[in-house]
């Protein structure tokens, strides 16, 4: 009898633990996966096409001397027939104290801006500045420090003197609710230039932003950021989604959530993963440009919002197939 009890009690405990895991973890995740698959179902609206407000992130080679006039001509040819209106060219990174040694990091910036304006009239060129930030990165920038923010704004002012038509900030990982981040946006607005940001994803389950991993923002915090900028581009990649259908549904949901709270005067862009990685956070076979484009179109639905676009990340990694997926899915007329 003792032996029977010694075996039966652990078994009952094990069953209880398994049931608890199913009820608390597996079942909600399964329900969430089904909801994303439903988001990806159906046909996008025929009107959910480019509004000529798209963007492209460009690497540092354009401003440090590695690119030539022939490269600018090739870029101009690449952009023909697309809806790309903004170029975010990497001009940093900022030092952790907010400073930026311009002569060292971007000696060819003015040449590039002038070359783009000559070859691609109507394209706006913004300086892409950023850094890793605390508390997510222990040795990153502290945006709660007023002196650091002053140097960030001074750096932004300096790059504008190189001819850029706007500032594009990419600070990561910004914790939902960060007051320092909002403050640096307010302080940069005083420069009177176009201000855009690369934004974290919106919490799709209403409680994930409370977890201290700086992956998601609450929808309300996203709204607060969007109210302070001219453009906000959601970085809808590195989602850990294992299937194209789930990733596309996730992008559709992100698009809907962002549309609900982005002010009418603020341009909303949805990021496209035009690069290849394959790891637990980013499954290359799932996070495709075609799935992101279709998801964004489904999320946009019948909205007539004109200041909506897609943003490709990043020029030096994008393949011909990824460019084709963007063009065919978003730029061609139905």
mmCIF file of C-alpha atoms in Angstrom:
data_model
loop_
_atom_site.group_PDB
_atom_site.id
_atom_site.type_symbol
_atom_site.label_atom_id
_atom_site.label_comp_id
_atom_site.label_asym_id
_atom_site.label_seq_id
_atom_site.Cartn_x
_atom_site.Cartn_y
_atom_site.Cartn_z
ATOM 1 C CA UNK A 1 0.000 0.000 0.000
ATOM 2 C CA UNK A 2 2.790 2.416 0.747
ATOM 3 C CA UNK A 3 4.372 1.768 -2.631
ATOM 4 C CA UNK A 4 1.053 2.391 -4.404
ATOM 5 C CA UNK A 5 0.583 5.713 -2.631
ATOM 6 C CA UNK A 6 4.160 6.759 -3.340
ATOM 7 C CA UNK A 7 3.549 6.244 -7.069
ATOM 8 C CA UNK A 8 0.017 7.640 -7.310
ATOM 9 C CA UNK A 9 0.598 10.941 -5.537
ATOM 10 C CA UNK A 10 3.364 12.200 -7.861
ATOM 11 C CA UNK A 11 1.254 11.128 -10.830
ATOM 12 C CA UNK A 12 -1.711 13.182 -9.635
ATOM 13 C CA UNK A 13 0.580 16.164 -9.131
ATOM 14 C CA UNK A 14 2.044 15.738 -12.610
ATOM 15 C CA UNK A 15 -1.390 15.609 -14.206
ATOM 16 C CA UNK A 16 -2.400 18.752 -12.327
ATOM 17 C CA UNK A 17 0.722 20.579 -13.527
ATOM 18 C CA UNK A 18 0.123 19.522 -17.129
ATOM 19 C CA UNK A 19 -3.493 20.664 -16.961
ATOM 20 C CA UNK A 20 -2.418 23.989 -15.483
ATOM 21 C CA UNK A 21 0.101 24.514 -18.283
ATOM 22 C CA UNK A 22 -2.514 23.685 -20.904
ATOM 23 C CA UNK A 23 -5.065 26.030 -19.380
ATOM 24 C CA UNK A 24 -2.704 28.909 -18.634
ATOM 25 C CA UNK A 25 -0.245 28.733 -21.556
ATOM 26 C CA UNK A 26 -1.053 26.348 -24.385
ATOM 27 C CA UNK A 27 -4.761 27.120 -24.744
ATOM 28 C CA UNK A 28 -4.346 30.936 -24.827
ATOM 29 C CA UNK A 29 -1.470 30.647 -27.304
ATOM 30 C CA UNK A 30 -3.535 28.337 -29.488
ATOM 31 C CA UNK A 31 -6.441 30.766 -29.415
ATOM 32 C CA UNK A 32 -4.080 33.614 -30.264
ATOM 33 C CA UNK A 33 -2.607 31.668 -33.203
ATOM 34 C CA UNK A 34 -6.093 30.953 -34.543
ATOM 35 C CA UNK A 35 -7.002 34.641 -34.286
ATOM 36 C CA UNK A 36 -3.896 35.605 -36.285
ATOM 37 C CA UNK A 37 -4.714 33.035 -38.950
ATOM 38 C CA UNK A 38 -8.218 34.505 -39.204
ATOM 39 C CA UNK A 39 -6.669 37.992 -39.570
ATOM 40 C CA UNK A 40 -4.778 36.706 -42.616
ATOM 41 C CA UNK A 41 -7.851 35.237 -44.311
ATOM 42 C CA UNK A 42 -9.782 36.828 -47.146
ATOM 43 C CA UNK A 43 -8.766 39.109 -49.969
ATOM 44 C CA UNK A 44 -7.236 42.570 -49.470
ATOM 45 C CA UNK A 45 -9.177 45.537 -50.790
ATOM 46 C CA UNK A 46 -8.286 46.468 -54.358
ATOM 47 C CA UNK A 47 -7.793 50.041 -53.111
ATOM 48 C CA UNK A 48 -5.239 48.987 -50.494
ATOM 49 C CA UNK A 49 -2.285 50.011 -52.653
ATOM 50 C CA UNK A 50 0.569 52.470 -52.394
ATOM 51 C CA UNK A 51 -0.348 56.076 -51.674
ATOM 52 C CA UNK A 52 3.174 57.189 -52.650
ATOM 53 C CA UNK A 53 4.135 57.617 -48.996
ATOM 54 C CA UNK A 54 6.522 54.665 -48.674
ATOM 55 C CA UNK A 55 10.050 54.716 -47.248
ATOM 56 C CA UNK A 56 13.366 52.882 -47.400
ATOM 57 C CA UNK A 57 16.048 52.507 -44.736
ATOM 58 C CA UNK A 58 19.548 52.968 -46.190
ATOM 59 C CA UNK A 59 22.834 51.784 -44.709
ATOM 60 C CA UNK A 60 25.809 53.881 -43.637
ATOM 61 C CA UNK A 61 27.778 53.316 -46.843
ATOM 62 C CA UNK A 62 25.869 56.153 -48.521
ATOM 63 C CA UNK A 63 27.410 58.825 -46.281
ATOM 64 C CA UNK A 64 30.875 57.501 -45.404
ATOM 65 C CA UNK A 65 32.412 57.508 -48.882
ATOM 66 C CA UNK A 66 31.861 53.938 -50.032
ATOM 67 C CA UNK A 67 29.066 54.780 -52.498
ATOM 68 C CA UNK A 68 29.545 56.563 -55.828
ATOM 69 C CA UNK A 69 27.472 58.514 -58.337
ATOM 70 C CA UNK A 70 26.865 55.245 -60.186
ATOM 71 C CA UNK A 71 25.313 53.811 -57.025
ATOM 72 C CA UNK A 72 22.970 56.795 -56.748
ATOM 73 C CA UNK A 73 21.922 56.290 -60.375
ATOM 74 C CA UNK A 74 21.251 52.615 -59.691
ATOM 75 C CA UNK A 75 19.188 53.535 -56.632
ATOM 76 C CA UNK A 76 17.162 56.013 -58.679
ATOM 77 C CA UNK A 77 16.453 53.288 -61.221
ATOM 78 C CA UNK A 78 15.470 50.884 -58.455
ATOM 79 C CA UNK A 79 12.942 53.354 -57.028
ATOM 80 C CA UNK A 80 11.195 54.099 -60.334
ATOM 81 C CA UNK A 81 7.610 52.927 -60.287
ATOM 82 C CA UNK A 82 7.521 52.518 -56.500
ATOM 83 C CA UNK A 83 5.750 54.618 -53.917
ATOM 84 C CA UNK A 84 8.914 55.528 -52.015
ATOM 85 C CA UNK A 85 8.938 59.130 -50.868
ATOM 86 C CA UNK A 86 11.375 59.060 -47.920
ATOM 87 C CA UNK A 87 14.904 57.745 -47.478
ATOM 88 C CA UNK A 88 16.180 57.161 -43.936
ATOM 89 C CA UNK A 89 19.972 57.085 -44.324
ATOM 90 C CA UNK A 90 22.043 55.859 -41.389
ATOM 91 C CA UNK A 91 24.071 58.862 -40.208
ATOM 92 C CA UNK A 92 24.949 57.772 -36.663
ATOM 93 C CA UNK A 93 25.262 55.940 -34.466
ATOM 94 C CA UNK A 94 25.090 58.433 -31.665
ATOM 95 C CA UNK A 95 27.515 58.074 -28.780
ATOM 96 C CA UNK A 96 25.946 56.988 -25.486
ATOM 97 C CA UNK A 97 26.237 60.572 -24.245
ATOM 98 C CA UNK A 98 24.206 61.832 -27.238
ATOM 99 C CA UNK A 99 27.105 63.350 -29.171
ATOM 100 C CA UNK A 100 27.995 62.630 -32.801
ATOM 101 C CA UNK A 101 31.435 63.106 -34.435
ATOM 102 C CA UNK A 102 30.071 64.231 -37.808
ATOM 103 C CA UNK A 103 33.344 64.632 -39.686
ATOM 104 C CA UNK A 104 34.254 61.084 -38.758
ATOM 105 C CA UNK A 105 31.002 59.226 -39.373
ATOM 106 C CA UNK A 106 29.354 61.004 -42.327
ATOM 107 C CA UNK A 107 31.879 62.981 -44.413
ATOM 108 C CA UNK A 108 29.896 62.438 -47.646
ATOM 109 C CA UNK A 109 26.450 63.263 -46.300
ATOM 110 C CA UNK A 110 25.992 66.542 -48.160
ATOM 111 C CA UNK A 111 27.211 64.964 -51.389
ATOM 112 C CA UNK A 112 24.639 62.186 -51.011
ATOM 113 C CA UNK A 113 21.731 64.517 -50.252
ATOM 114 C CA UNK A 114 22.579 66.702 -53.243
ATOM 115 C CA UNK A 115 23.002 63.657 -55.490
ATOM 116 C CA UNK A 116 19.592 62.278 -54.480
ATOM 117 C CA UNK A 117 17.881 65.590 -55.138
ATOM 118 C CA UNK A 118 19.483 65.774 -58.578
ATOM 119 C CA UNK A 119 18.689 62.186 -59.564
ATOM 120 C CA UNK A 120 15.363 61.748 -57.722
ATOM 121 C CA UNK A 121 13.443 65.045 -57.490
ATOM 122 C CA UNK A 122 10.731 64.889 -54.857
ATOM 123 C CA UNK A 123 12.457 62.318 -52.658
ATOM 124 C CA UNK A 124 12.974 63.451 -49.062
ATOM 125 C CA UNK A 125 16.205 62.444 -47.318
ATOM 126 C CA UNK A 126 16.214 62.097 -43.537
ATOM 127 C CA UNK A 127 19.145 61.438 -41.218
ATOM 128 C CA UNK A 128 18.717 58.148 -39.372
ATOM 129 C CA UNK A 129 20.114 58.578 -35.849
ATOM 130 C CA UNK A 130 19.894 56.259 -32.890
ATOM 131 C CA UNK A 131 21.497 54.200 -30.166
ATOM 132 C CA UNK A 132 20.712 51.453 -27.686
ATOM 133 C CA UNK A 133 19.094 52.856 -24.563
ATOM 134 C CA UNK A 134 18.740 52.140 -20.868
ATOM 135 C CA UNK A 135 17.342 50.339 -18.944
ATOM 136 C CA UNK A 136 17.108 47.612 -21.565
ATOM 137 C CA UNK A 137 20.790 48.054 -22.378
ATOM 138 C CA UNK A 138 22.839 48.667 -19.261
ATOM 139 C CA UNK A 139 25.556 50.619 -21.066
ATOM 140 C CA UNK A 140 23.246 52.407 -23.476
ATOM 141 C CA UNK A 141 21.989 55.972 -23.649
ATOM 142 C CA UNK A 142 20.028 57.367 -20.714
ATOM 143 C CA UNK A 143 17.193 59.419 -22.202
ATOM 144 C CA UNK A 144 16.042 60.423 -18.730
ATOM 145 C CA UNK A 145 19.205 62.511 -18.444
ATOM 146 C CA UNK A 146 18.485 66.063 -19.616
ATOM 147 C CA UNK A 147 22.139 66.654 -20.565
ATOM 148 C CA UNK A 148 22.109 63.564 -22.804
ATOM 149 C CA UNK A 149 18.933 64.762 -24.512
ATOM 150 C CA UNK A 150 20.470 68.187 -25.100
ATOM 151 C CA UNK A 151 23.411 66.568 -26.871
ATOM 152 C CA UNK A 152 21.045 64.403 -28.945
ATOM 153 C CA UNK A 153 19.190 67.489 -30.132
ATOM 154 C CA UNK A 154 22.480 69.276 -30.804
ATOM 155 C CA UNK A 155 23.561 66.298 -32.932
ATOM 156 C CA UNK A 156 20.283 66.418 -34.829
ATOM 157 C CA UNK A 157 20.751 70.143 -35.436
ATOM 158 C CA UNK A 158 24.264 69.500 -36.757
ATOM 159 C CA UNK A 159 23.196 66.843 -39.286
ATOM 160 C CA UNK A 160 20.492 69.147 -40.585
ATOM 161 C CA UNK A 161 23.319 71.490 -41.547
ATOM 162 C CA UNK A 162 24.510 68.706 -43.872
ATOM 163 C CA UNK A 163 21.396 69.170 -45.957
ATOM 164 C CA UNK A 164 19.057 66.549 -44.524
ATOM 165 C CA UNK A 165 15.356 67.360 -44.641
ATOM 166 C CA UNK A 166 14.409 65.553 -41.476
ATOM 167 C CA UNK A 167 15.488 63.502 -38.473
ATOM 168 C CA UNK A 168 14.629 59.817 -38.141
ATOM 169 C CA UNK A 169 15.199 58.420 -34.645
ATOM 170 C CA UNK A 170 15.700 54.729 -33.929
ATOM 171 C CA UNK A 171 16.264 54.301 -30.189
ATOM 172 C CA UNK A 172 16.016 50.707 -28.972
ATOM 173 C CA UNK A 173 14.731 49.232 -26.788
ATOM 174 C CA UNK A 174 12.429 51.985 -25.523
ATOM 175 C CA UNK A 175 10.249 50.820 -22.643
ATOM 176 C CA UNK A 176 6.532 51.509 -22.921
ATOM 177 C CA UNK A 177 5.774 54.632 -20.896
ATOM 178 C CA UNK A 178 9.295 56.104 -21.103
ATOM 179 C CA UNK A 179 9.118 59.810 -20.253
ATOM 180 C CA UNK A 180 12.676 60.451 -21.416
ATOM 181 C CA UNK A 181 11.835 59.274 -24.928
ATOM 182 C CA UNK A 182 8.799 61.536 -25.132
ATOM 183 C CA UNK A 183 10.931 64.414 -23.862
ATOM 184 C CA UNK A 184 13.603 64.015 -26.550
ATOM 185 C CA UNK A 185 10.876 64.004 -29.195
ATOM 186 C CA UNK A 186 9.377 67.210 -27.783
ATOM 187 C CA UNK A 187 12.794 68.840 -27.635
ATOM 188 C CA UNK A 188 13.658 67.823 -31.206
ATOM 189 C CA UNK A 189 10.374 69.258 -32.485
ATOM 190 C CA UNK A 190 11.715 72.669 -31.550
ATOM 191 C CA UNK A 191 14.170 72.357 -34.464
ATOM 192 C CA UNK A 192 11.241 72.850 -36.847
ATOM 193 C CA UNK A 193 12.135 69.947 -39.131
ATOM 194 C CA UNK A 194 10.396 66.745 -40.189
ATOM 195 C CA UNK A 195 10.620 64.245 -37.335
ATOM 196 C CA UNK A 196 10.091 60.519 -37.806
ATOM 197 C CA UNK A 197 10.687 57.488 -35.607
ATOM 198 C CA UNK A 198 11.093 53.740 -35.852
ATOM 199 C CA UNK A 199 8.541 52.452 -33.339
ATOM 200 C CA UNK A 200 8.167 49.282 -31.310
ATOM 201 C CA UNK A 201 5.268 46.941 -31.965
ATOM 202 C CA UNK A 202 1.961 47.507 -30.212
ATOM 203 C CA UNK A 203 0.993 45.053 -27.492
ATOM 204 C CA UNK A 204 -1.500 42.709 -29.227
ATOM 205 C CA UNK A 205 -2.723 41.119 -25.980
ATOM 206 C CA UNK A 206 -3.060 44.218 -23.735
ATOM 207 C CA UNK A 207 -0.647 42.981 -21.044
ATOM 208 C CA UNK A 208 2.629 42.095 -22.785
ATOM 209 C CA UNK A 209 3.916 45.677 -22.544
ATOM 210 C CA UNK A 210 3.935 45.274 -18.762
ATOM 211 C CA UNK A 211 6.614 42.589 -19.047
ATOM 212 C CA UNK A 212 10.025 44.299 -18.690
ATOM 213 C CA UNK A 213 11.448 43.141 -22.051
ATOM 214 C CA UNK A 214 10.869 46.409 -24.016
ATOM 215 C CA UNK A 215 9.397 44.489 -26.958
ATOM 216 C CA UNK A 216 5.950 46.034 -27.054
ATOM 217 C CA UNK A 217 4.361 49.405 -26.378
ATOM 218 C CA UNK A 218 0.865 49.863 -25.069
ATOM 219 C CA UNK A 219 -1.503 51.258 -27.659
ATOM 220 C CA UNK A 220 -1.857 54.435 -25.592
ATOM 221 C CA UNK A 221 1.915 54.959 -25.451
ATOM 222 C CA UNK A 222 2.117 54.433 -29.213
ATOM 223 C CA UNK A 223 -0.493 57.192 -29.542
ATOM 224 C CA UNK A 224 1.559 59.533 -27.344
ATOM 225 C CA UNK A 225 4.603 58.982 -29.535
ATOM 226 C CA UNK A 226 2.628 59.364 -32.762
ATOM 227 C CA UNK A 227 1.222 62.688 -31.556
ATOM 228 C CA UNK A 228 4.749 64.088 -31.293
ATOM 229 C CA UNK A 229 6.111 63.157 -34.729
ATOM 230 C CA UNK A 230 5.414 63.629 -38.423
ATOM 231 C CA UNK A 231 5.984 59.978 -39.291
ATOM 232 C CA UNK A 232 5.919 56.766 -37.300
ATOM 233 C CA UNK A 233 7.189 53.492 -38.789
ATOM 234 C CA UNK A 234 6.294 50.291 -36.945
ATOM 235 C CA UNK A 235 9.098 47.721 -36.881
ATOM 236 C CA UNK A 236 6.832 44.739 -37.580
ATOM 237 C CA UNK A 237 9.531 42.078 -37.690
ATOM 238 C CA UNK A 238 11.456 39.818 -35.308
ATOM 239 C CA UNK A 239 8.121 38.474 -34.126
ATOM 240 C CA UNK A 240 9.053 34.779 -33.577
ATOM 241 C CA UNK A 241 6.070 33.780 -35.722
ATOM 242 C CA UNK A 242 6.781 30.309 -37.194
ATOM 243 C CA UNK A 243 4.442 30.457 -40.223
ATOM 244 C CA UNK A 244 3.844 32.988 -42.992
ATOM 245 C CA UNK A 245 0.115 32.979 -42.293
ATOM 246 C CA UNK A 246 0.657 33.770 -38.604
ATOM 247 C CA UNK A 247 3.212 36.459 -39.393
ATOM 248 C CA UNK A 248 0.930 38.038 -41.990
ATOM 249 C CA UNK A 249 -1.940 37.978 -39.515
ATOM 250 C CA UNK A 250 0.303 39.596 -36.913
ATOM 251 C CA UNK A 251 1.162 42.418 -39.342
ATOM 252 C CA UNK A 252 -2.529 42.863 -40.134
ATOM 253 C CA UNK A 253 -3.274 43.188 -36.413
ATOM 254 C CA UNK A 254 -0.418 45.637 -35.883
ATOM 255 C CA UNK A 255 -1.708 47.721 -38.780
ATOM 256 C CA UNK A 256 -5.211 47.838 -37.334
ATOM 257 C CA UNK A 257 -3.995 48.738 -33.846
ATOM 258 C CA UNK A 258 -1.750 51.509 -35.196
ATOM 259 C CA UNK A 259 -4.491 52.934 -37.420
ATOM 260 C CA UNK A 260 -6.790 53.220 -34.418
ATOM 261 C CA UNK A 261 -4.515 55.624 -32.540
ATOM 262 C CA UNK A 262 -2.269 57.376 -35.074
ATOM 263 C CA UNK A 263 -3.441 60.996 -35.459
ATOM 264 C CA UNK A 264 -4.735 61.929 -38.923
ATOM 265 C CA UNK A 265 -1.867 64.384 -39.439
ATOM 266 C CA UNK A 266 0.846 61.785 -38.701
ATOM 267 C CA UNK A 267 2.135 59.517 -41.465
ATOM 268 C CA UNK A 268 1.844 55.838 -40.522
ATOM 269 C CA UNK A 269 4.233 53.339 -42.075
ATOM 270 C CA UNK A 270 4.434 49.566 -41.635
ATOM 271 C CA UNK A 271 7.923 48.062 -41.764
ATOM 272 C CA UNK A 272 8.780 45.238 -44.177
ATOM 273 C CA UNK A 273 11.524 42.673 -43.380
ATOM 274 C CA UNK A 274 13.648 42.989 -46.540
ATOM 275 C CA UNK A 275 16.500 40.931 -45.103
ATOM 276 C CA UNK A 276 17.186 37.317 -44.173
ATOM 277 C CA UNK A 277 17.690 35.890 -40.715
ATOM 278 C CA UNK A 278 16.746 32.531 -39.287
ATOM 279 C CA UNK A 279 16.600 32.204 -35.516
ATOM 280 C CA UNK A 280 14.116 31.861 -32.699
ATOM 281 C CA UNK A 281 13.100 35.527 -32.972
ATOM 282 C CA UNK A 282 12.933 35.706 -36.762
ATOM 283 C CA UNK A 283 12.053 32.700 -38.897
ATOM 284 C CA UNK A 284 13.173 33.578 -42.410
ATOM 285 C CA UNK A 285 10.655 31.294 -44.107
ATOM 286 C CA UNK A 286 7.807 32.974 -42.189
ATOM 287 C CA UNK A 287 8.740 36.664 -41.977
ATOM 288 C CA UNK A 288 8.603 37.455 -45.672
ATOM 289 C CA UNK A 289 8.001 40.702 -47.515
ATOM 290 C CA UNK A 290 5.049 39.186 -49.354
ATOM 291 C CA UNK A 291 3.352 38.144 -46.099
ATOM 292 C CA UNK A 292 3.994 41.573 -44.550
ATOM 293 C CA UNK A 293 2.607 43.390 -47.606
ATOM 294 C CA UNK A 294 -0.517 41.237 -47.677
ATOM 295 C CA UNK A 295 -0.975 41.613 -43.916
ATOM 296 C CA UNK A 296 -0.644 45.390 -44.129
ATOM 297 C CA UNK A 297 -3.192 45.517 -46.953
ATOM 298 C CA UNK A 298 -5.627 43.382 -44.968
ATOM 299 C CA UNK A 299 -5.140 45.585 -41.922
ATOM 300 C CA UNK A 300 -5.633 48.733 -43.983
ATOM 301 C CA UNK A 301 -8.872 47.378 -45.418
ATOM 302 C CA UNK A 302 -11.025 49.996 -47.115
ATOM 303 C CA UNK A 303 -9.410 52.913 -45.282
ATOM 304 C CA UNK A 304 -9.003 55.978 -47.465
ATOM 305 C CA UNK A 305 -6.163 57.307 -45.329
ATOM 306 C CA UNK A 306 -3.690 58.951 -47.708
ATOM 307 C CA UNK A 307 -0.700 59.293 -45.381
ATOM 308 C CA UNK A 308 -0.138 55.549 -45.038
ATOM 309 C CA UNK A 309 2.779 53.603 -46.442
ATOM 310 C CA UNK A 310 5.193 50.707 -46.209
ATOM 311 C CA UNK A 311 8.872 50.973 -45.273
ATOM 312 C CA UNK A 312 11.522 48.490 -46.424
ATOM 313 C CA UNK A 313 14.329 47.482 -44.077
ATOM 314 C CA UNK A 314 17.044 47.537 -45.395
ATOM 315 C CA UNK A 315 18.613 48.456 -48.772
ATOM 316 C CA UNK A 316 21.892 46.528 -48.468
ATOM 317 C CA UNK A 317 20.143 43.264 -47.553
ATOM 318 C CA UNK A 318 17.074 43.429 -49.814
ATOM 319 C CA UNK A 319 17.040 40.878 -52.632
ATOM 320 C CA UNK A 320 15.495 41.199 -56.078
ATOM 321 C CA UNK A 321 12.745 38.809 -54.972
ATOM 322 C CA UNK A 322 11.961 40.978 -51.950
ATOM 323 C CA UNK A 323 11.801 44.089 -54.103
ATOM 324 C CA UNK A 324 9.495 42.218 -56.491
ATOM 325 C CA UNK A 325 7.233 41.183 -53.596
ATOM 326 C CA UNK A 326 6.931 44.829 -52.537
ATOM 327 C CA UNK A 327 6.267 46.038 -56.082
ATOM 328 C CA UNK A 328 3.852 43.293 -57.084
ATOM 329 C CA UNK A 329 1.940 43.254 -53.834
ATOM 330 C CA UNK A 330 1.729 46.976 -53.148
ATOM 331 C CA UNK A 331 2.735 49.179 -56.073
ATOM 332 C CA UNK A 332 0.977 47.667 -59.088
ATOM 333 C CA UNK A 333 -2.496 48.876 -59.939
ATOM 334 C CA UNK A 334 -5.256 46.234 -59.647
#
